[in-house]
Amino acid sequence: MRHLRTLCAIAETGSLHRAARRLGTSQPALTTQLRRIEHSLGGLLFFRERTGCRPTPLGQTVLSRARPLLAGMDALVTEVRAAAAGVDGRPRLRLGSTASRAIPGWLRRLRERLPGTETQLHVAVSANALLGLVALGELDVAFVHEVEGCPLRVPDGLDQRVLLEREPQFISLSVDHPAARQDVVELADLAGDRWMVDPSVDGEWDGLRRMLTAAGLNPRVLHGDYLTAANLVATGEVVTPCQPTSRPRSDMAVRPLRGDPLGVRLLLATRQGADTEREALYGTVHSALEEAYWEAARQSAPYRAWLARPLLRASGARGRQVAWQAALMELEPRYDGGLDGGPGHGPARRAHGPGAGLGPAGGR
């Protein structure tokens, strides 16, 4: 079935690159897999052209049989999993997420607020793949990020709740980098650096390329996963974008970029048509995630300093973000450290009054 899904993804997206992103894998790995499938079937399934891939006559025959088989298997899996969820009498909550420092706090809050619920977690690099799993009924909710200017492919039948309309992306660089001495980094100061990005993360490469082009920069860009990137950053080999909730290390600095040129939108996706009980559950999931996110924000000195900047009046989704920023300015315990949490430049800030703190639940 995995091979059939691969073929359908290539046919639907029209290119190996886009299919790899949908499936959460790399293009070289997908190309190798396709060759193996074609070898096992004894014929070419796709024409490789400059503009993409299109099915051969043999490929069209295989696809015409594969699609109903996959639809039937998806329906079977959904039914079996629904039946299995009630075997031990415990409700089950299946969460999906791209990488985030909010995950531990999210799971902890759900365990406390839904003590009779079995919580499962599936983490993936591809937001589009997670949304697809929600649409298929294999996940109940998915927490994903959407890179600015690179909209996700949201399947029909999904509801989206916005956790944060725009999260700025910071830069991770060696503590020995000259730009690490600044509280805010100018892109021009990174013009001579090599960058690293994970192209399997939906929108990351396109978003980075757009930002660099707008700044008139054309640095060398390496492709690799972010675990590898962290090791190379520490040794001064590369710089890389990172989430603002990332925490500095003794060998790595995290800094905001001047003007916040790169941003993402944070979303929680669920299926439409939930009953009242399920809607209440999703509300609990969303509020737990929101609180966990801002807890992670508070624990990151660079993000905390960025959030404590002068605030502008706003309404709607932006107003909600500003309200959270205002709450974060009342930090507890005392903070008068620099961007890396040491003695430094920030004014001391305390929580005022009983229960003052990060969010609606008070201090945590």
Coordinates of C-alpha atoms in Angstrom, one line a residue:
M1 CA 0.0 0.0 0.0
R2 CA 2.9 2.3 0.7
H3 CA 4.1 1.9 -2.9
L4 CA 0.6 2.7 -4.2
R5 CA 0.5 5.8 -2.1
T6 CA 3.8 6.9 -3.5
L7 CA 2.6 6.5 -7.1
C8 CA -0.6 8.4 -6.5
A9 CA 1.3 11.2 -4.8
I10 CA 3.6 11.6 -7.8
A11 CA 0.7 11.6 -10.2
E12 CA -1.3 14.1 -8.1
T13 CA 1.5 16.5 -7.6
G14 CA 3.1 16.1 -11.0
S15 CA 6.7 16.2 -9.7
L16 CA 9.0 14.1 -7.6
H17 CA 10.0 17.2 -5.6
R18 CA 6.5 18.0 -4.6
A19 CA 5.5 14.4 -4.0
A20 CA 8.5 14.0 -1.7
R21 CA 7.4 17.0 0.4
R22 CA 3.9 15.6 0.6
L23 CA 5.2 12.2 1.8
G24 CA 7.6 13.7 4.2
T25 CA 10.7 12.3 2.6
S26 CA 13.6 13.5 0.5
Q27 CA 13.5 13.7 -3.3
P28 CA 16.6 11.3 -3.8
A29 CA 14.9 8.7 -1.5
L30 CA 11.6 9.0 -3.4
T31 CA 13.5 8.7 -6.8
T32 CA 15.2 5.5 -5.6
Q33 CA 11.8 4.1 -4.4
L34 CA 10.1 4.8 -7.7
R35 CA 12.9 3.0 -9.6
R36 CA 12.5 0.0 -7.4
I37 CA 8.7 -0.1 -8.0
E38 CA 9.2 0.2 -11.7
H39 CA 11.8 -2.5 -11.7
S40 CA 9.5 -4.8 -9.7
L41 CA 6.6 -4.2 -12.2
G42 CA 8.9 -4.4 -15.2
G43 CA 8.1 -1.1 -16.9
L44 CA 8.4 2.7 -16.8
L45 CA 5.4 4.2 -14.8
F46 CA 6.2 7.9 -15.3
F47 CA 7.8 10.0 -18.0
R48 CA 10.4 12.3 -16.4
E49 CA 10.3 15.7 -18.2
R50 CA 11.7 19.1 -17.5
T51 CA 8.3 20.3 -16.3
G52 CA 7.7 17.4 -14.0
C53 CA 6.4 13.8 -14.2
R54 CA 3.4 12.4 -16.1
P55 CA 2.1 8.8 -16.1
T56 CA 3.0 6.4 -19.0
P57 CA 0.2 4.2 -20.3
L58 CA 1.4 1.5 -17.9
G59 CA 1.4 4.0 -15.1
Q60 CA -2.2 5.1 -15.9
T61 CA -3.3 1.4 -15.7
V62 CA -1.6 1.0 -12.4
L63 CA -3.1 4.2 -11.0
S64 CA -6.6 3.3 -12.1
R65 CA -6.4 0.2 -10.0
A66 CA -4.4 1.8 -7.1
R67 CA -6.8 4.6 -6.3
P68 CA -9.9 2.5 -5.4
L69 CA -7.7 0.1 -3.5
L70 CA -6.3 2.9 -1.4
A71 CA -9.7 4.4 -0.8
G72 CA -11.0 1.0 0.4
M73 CA -8.0 0.5 2.7
D74 CA -8.4 4.0 4.2
A75 CA -12.0 3.3 5.0
L76 CA -11.1 -0.1 6.5
V77 CA -8.4 1.4 8.7
T78 CA -10.7 4.2 9.9
E79 CA -13.4 1.7 10.9
V80 CA -11.0 -0.6 12.6
R81 CA -9.3 2.1 14.5
A82 CA -12.6 3.6 15.6
A83 CA -13.6 0.1 16.9
A84 CA -10.3 -0.4 18.6
A85 CA -10.5 2.9 20.4
G86 CA -13.4 1.7 22.5
V87 CA -12.0 -1.8 23.3
D88 CA -10.6 -0.9 26.8
G89 CA -13.4 1.7 27.3
R90 CA -10.9 4.7 27.3
P91 CA -11.3 7.5 24.8
R92 CA -8.3 8.2 22.6
L93 CA -6.8 11.5 21.4
R94 CA -4.4 11.2 18.4
L95 CA -2.2 14.3 18.1
G96 CA 0.1 15.2 15.2
S97 CA 2.7 18.0 15.3
T98 CA 5.7 19.4 13.5
A99 CA 8.7 20.0 15.8
S100 CA 8.0 22.5 18.6
R101 CA 9.2 23.2 22.1
A102 CA 5.6 23.5 23.1
I103 CA 5.0 19.8 22.8
P104 CA 6.1 18.7 26.3
G105 CA 3.9 21.3 28.0
W106 CA 1.0 20.5 25.7
L107 CA 1.1 16.8 26.6
R108 CA 1.5 17.6 30.3
R109 CA -1.6 19.8 30.4
L110 CA -3.6 17.3 28.4
R111 CA -2.7 14.5 30.8
E112 CA -3.8 16.7 33.7
R113 CA -7.0 17.9 32.1
L114 CA -8.1 14.7 30.4
P115 CA -7.0 12.0 32.9
G116 CA -9.1 9.3 31.4
T117 CA -7.9 9.8 27.8
E118 CA -5.1 8.0 26.1
T119 CA -3.0 10.6 24.3
Q120 CA -0.9 9.5 21.3
L121 CA 1.6 11.7 19.5
H122 CA 2.9 11.6 15.9
V123 CA 5.7 14.1 15.0
A124 CA 6.6 14.7 11.4
V125 CA 8.6 17.2 9.4
S126 CA 5.9 17.7 6.8
A127 CA 2.9 19.8 7.8
N128 CA 1.0 18.8 4.6
A129 CA 1.5 15.1 5.5
L130 CA 0.0 15.7 9.0
L131 CA -3.0 17.6 7.5
G132 CA -3.5 14.6 5.2
L133 CA -3.6 12.2 8.1
V134 CA -6.2 14.3 9.8
A135 CA -8.3 14.3 6.7
L136 CA -8.0 10.5 6.5
G137 CA -9.1 10.1 10.1
E138 CA -5.7 8.8 11.2
L139 CA -5.2 11.8 13.5
D140 CA -7.7 13.8 15.5
V141 CA -5.8 17.1 15.5
A142 CA -2.5 18.4 14.0
F143 CA -0.4 21.4 15.2
V144 CA 1.4 22.7 12.1
H145 CA 3.3 25.8 10.9
E146 CA 2.7 27.6 7.6
V147 CA 5.7 29.5 6.2
E148 CA 4.7 33.0 5.1
G149 CA 4.2 33.1 1.4
C150 CA 4.0 29.3 1.1
P151 CA 0.4 28.2 1.8
L152 CA -0.2 24.7 3.0
R153 CA -2.4 22.3 1.0
V154 CA -5.3 22.0 3.4
P155 CA -7.6 19.1 2.4
D156 CA -11.4 19.7 2.2
G157 CA -13.3 19.0 5.4
L158 CA -10.8 20.5 7.8
D159 CA -11.2 23.3 10.3
Q160 CA -8.3 25.5 11.2
R161 CA -7.8 27.4 14.5
V162 CA -5.0 30.0 14.5
L163 CA -2.7 29.7 17.5
L164 CA -0.5 32.6 16.4
E165 CA -1.0 34.7 13.3
R166 CA 2.7 35.4 12.8
E167 CA 5.6 34.0 14.7
P168 CA 9.0 35.6 13.7
Q169 CA 11.8 33.2 12.8
F170 CA 15.1 33.8 14.5
I171 CA 18.6 33.0 13.5
S172 CA 20.9 30.4 15.1
L173 CA 24.6 31.1 14.9
S174 CA 27.9 30.2 16.7
V175 CA 28.6 32.2 19.9
D176 CA 31.9 33.1 18.3
H177 CA 30.2 34.7 15.2
P178 CA 30.7 38.5 15.2
A179 CA 26.9 39.1 14.7
A180 CA 26.2 37.2 18.0
R181 CA 27.5 40.2 19.9
Q182 CA 24.4 42.1 18.7
D183 CA 20.9 41.8 20.3
V184 CA 19.4 42.0 16.8
V185 CA 21.2 40.6 13.7
E186 CA 21.2 42.4 10.4
L187 CA 20.9 40.1 7.4
A188 CA 23.7 41.9 5.7
D189 CA 26.0 40.8 8.5
L190 CA 25.4 37.2 7.4
A191 CA 26.0 37.7 3.7
G192 CA 29.3 35.8 3.8
D193 CA 28.0 32.8 5.7
R194 CA 26.8 29.5 4.5
W195 CA 23.2 28.8 5.4
M196 CA 21.5 25.4 6.1
V197 CA 17.9 24.6 5.6
D198 CA 15.8 21.3 5.7
P199 CA 14.0 21.2 2.3
S200 CA 11.8 18.4 3.5
V201 CA 10.0 20.8 5.9
D202 CA 7.1 22.3 3.8
G203 CA 7.9 25.9 2.7
E204 CA 11.2 26.3 4.6
W205 CA 13.5 26.4 1.6
D206 CA 11.1 28.6 -0.5
G207 CA 10.6 31.0 2.5
L208 CA 14.4 31.3 3.1
R209 CA 15.1 31.8 -0.6
R210 CA 12.5 34.6 -0.8
M211 CA 13.9 36.3 2.3
L212 CA 17.5 36.2 1.0
T213 CA 16.5 37.4 -2.5
A214 CA 14.5 40.3 -1.1
A215 CA 17.6 41.3 0.9
G216 CA 19.8 41.1 -2.2
L217 CA 21.8 38.2 -0.8
N218 CA 22.9 35.0 -2.7
P219 CA 24.8 32.9 -0.1
R220 CA 25.6 29.3 -0.5
V221 CA 22.8 27.2 1.0
L222 CA 23.3 23.6 2.2
H223 CA 20.5 21.1 2.6
G224 CA 20.2 19.0 5.7
D225 CA 18.1 18.1 8.7
Y226 CA 18.1 20.5 11.7
L227 CA 19.9 18.1 14.0
T228 CA 22.9 18.2 11.6
A229 CA 22.5 22.0 11.3
A230 CA 22.7 22.5 15.0
N231 CA 26.1 20.7 15.1
L232 CA 27.4 22.7 12.2
V233 CA 26.1 26.0 13.7
A234 CA 28.0 25.2 16.9
T235 CA 31.3 24.9 15.0
G236 CA 30.7 28.0 13.0
E237 CA 30.2 26.2 9.6
V238 CA 26.7 27.5 8.9
V239 CA 23.9 29.7 10.2
T240 CA 20.3 28.6 10.1
P241 CA 16.8 29.9 10.8
C242 CA 15.2 28.6 14.0
Q243 CA 12.1 28.9 16.0
P244 CA 12.1 31.8 18.5
T245 CA 11.3 29.4 21.3
S246 CA 14.8 27.8 20.7
R247 CA 17.0 28.1 23.7
P248 CA 20.6 29.3 23.4
R249 CA 23.4 26.9 24.2
S250 CA 27.0 27.5 25.5
D251 CA 28.2 27.1 21.9
M252 CA 25.2 28.5 20.0
A253 CA 23.4 31.9 20.1
V254 CA 19.8 32.6 19.1
R255 CA 19.0 36.1 17.8
P256 CA 16.1 37.9 16.1
L257 CA 16.6 39.3 12.6
R258 CA 16.2 43.0 12.0
G259 CA 12.7 43.7 10.7
D260 CA 11.5 40.1 11.2
P261 CA 11.7 39.2 7.5
L262 CA 10.8 35.6 7.9
G263 CA 7.6 34.4 9.7
V264 CA 5.2 31.5 10.1
R265 CA 1.6 31.1 11.1
L266 CA 0.8 28.5 13.7
L267 CA -2.3 26.4 13.2
L268 CA -4.3 23.6 14.8
A269 CA -6.3 21.6 12.3
T270 CA -9.3 19.2 13.0
R271 CA -12.0 17.6 11.0
Q272 CA -15.2 19.4 10.4
G273 CA -18.5 18.1 11.7
A274 CA -17.6 17.2 15.2
D275 CA -20.4 16.8 17.7
T276 CA -20.7 19.0 20.8
E277 CA -18.6 16.7 23.0
R278 CA -15.8 16.5 20.4
E279 CA -15.9 20.3 20.0
A280 CA -15.4 20.7 23.7
L281 CA -12.5 18.3 23.6
Y282 CA -10.9 20.3 20.7
G283 CA -11.3 23.5 22.8
T284 CA -9.4 21.9 25.6
V285 CA -6.7 20.8 23.2
H286 CA -6.4 24.3 21.8
S287 CA -6.2 26.0 25.1
A288 CA -3.6 23.6 26.4
L289 CA -1.5 24.1 23.4
E290 CA -1.8 27.9 23.6
E291 CA -0.7 27.9 27.2
A292 CA 2.2 25.5 26.5
Y293 CA 3.4 27.7 23.6
W294 CA 3.6 30.8 25.7
E295 CA 5.3 28.8 28.5
A296 CA 8.0 27.8 26.0
A297 CA 8.2 31.4 24.9
R298 CA 8.8 32.6 28.4
Q299 CA 11.6 30.1 28.8
S300 CA 13.5 31.4 25.8
A301 CA 15.4 34.6 26.8
P302 CA 15.8 35.9 23.2
Y303 CA 12.1 35.5 22.5
R304 CA 11.2 36.9 25.9
A305 CA 13.2 40.0 25.1
W306 CA 11.7 40.3 21.6
L307 CA 8.2 40.1 23.1
A308 CA 8.9 42.8 25.7
R309 CA 9.4 45.4 23.0
P310 CA 7.0 48.4 22.8
L311 CA 3.6 47.1 21.8
L312 CA 1.3 48.6 19.2
R313 CA -2.5 48.8 19.4
A314 CA -4.2 46.0 17.5
S315 CA -7.5 44.1 17.3
G316 CA -8.6 40.7 16.3
A317 CA -6.0 37.9 16.0
R318 CA -3.2 40.4 16.3
G319 CA -4.8 41.9 19.3
R320 CA -4.9 38.5 21.0
Q321 CA -1.2 38.1 20.3
V322 CA -0.5 41.6 21.8
A323 CA -2.5 40.6 24.9
W324 CA -0.2 37.6 25.3
Q325 CA 2.8 39.8 24.8
A326 CA 1.6 42.1 27.5
A327 CA 1.2 39.2 29.8
L328 CA 4.7 38.0 29.0
M329 CA 6.1 41.4 30.0
E330 CA 5.0 40.7 33.6
L331 CA 7.6 38.0 34.0
E332 CA 8.0 35.8 37.0
P333 CA 10.5 35.2 38.5
R334 CA 12.7 38.4 38.2
Y335 CA 14.4 38.7 34.8
D336 CA 17.2 41.2 34.1
G337 CA 19.4 39.1 31.9
G338 CA 20.6 39.6 28.3
L339 CA 19.4 37.6 25.3
D340 CA 21.3 34.5 26.5
G341 CA 19.9 34.7 30.0
G342 CA 23.1 36.0 31.7
P343 CA 23.7 39.4 33.3
G344 CA 22.8 42.0 30.8
H345 CA 20.6 44.6 29.4
G346 CA 17.0 43.9 30.2
P347 CA 15.1 45.9 32.8
A348 CA 13.8 43.9 35.7
R349 CA 10.2 42.8 35.5
R350 CA 8.0 41.1 38.1
A351 CA 4.6 39.7 38.2
H352 CA 2.1 41.9 40.1
G353 CA -0.6 40.6 42.4
P354 CA -1.8 37.1 43.2
G355 CA -2.1 34.8 40.2
A356 CA -0.3 37.2 37.8
G357 CA 1.6 35.4 35.1
L358 CA 1.7 34.1 31.6
G359 CA -1.8 33.4 30.6
P360 CA -5.5 33.1 31.7
A361 CA -4.6 30.4 34.2
G362 CA -2.2 32.7 36.0
G363 CA 1.5 32.1 36.8
R364 CA 2.9 28.7 36.0

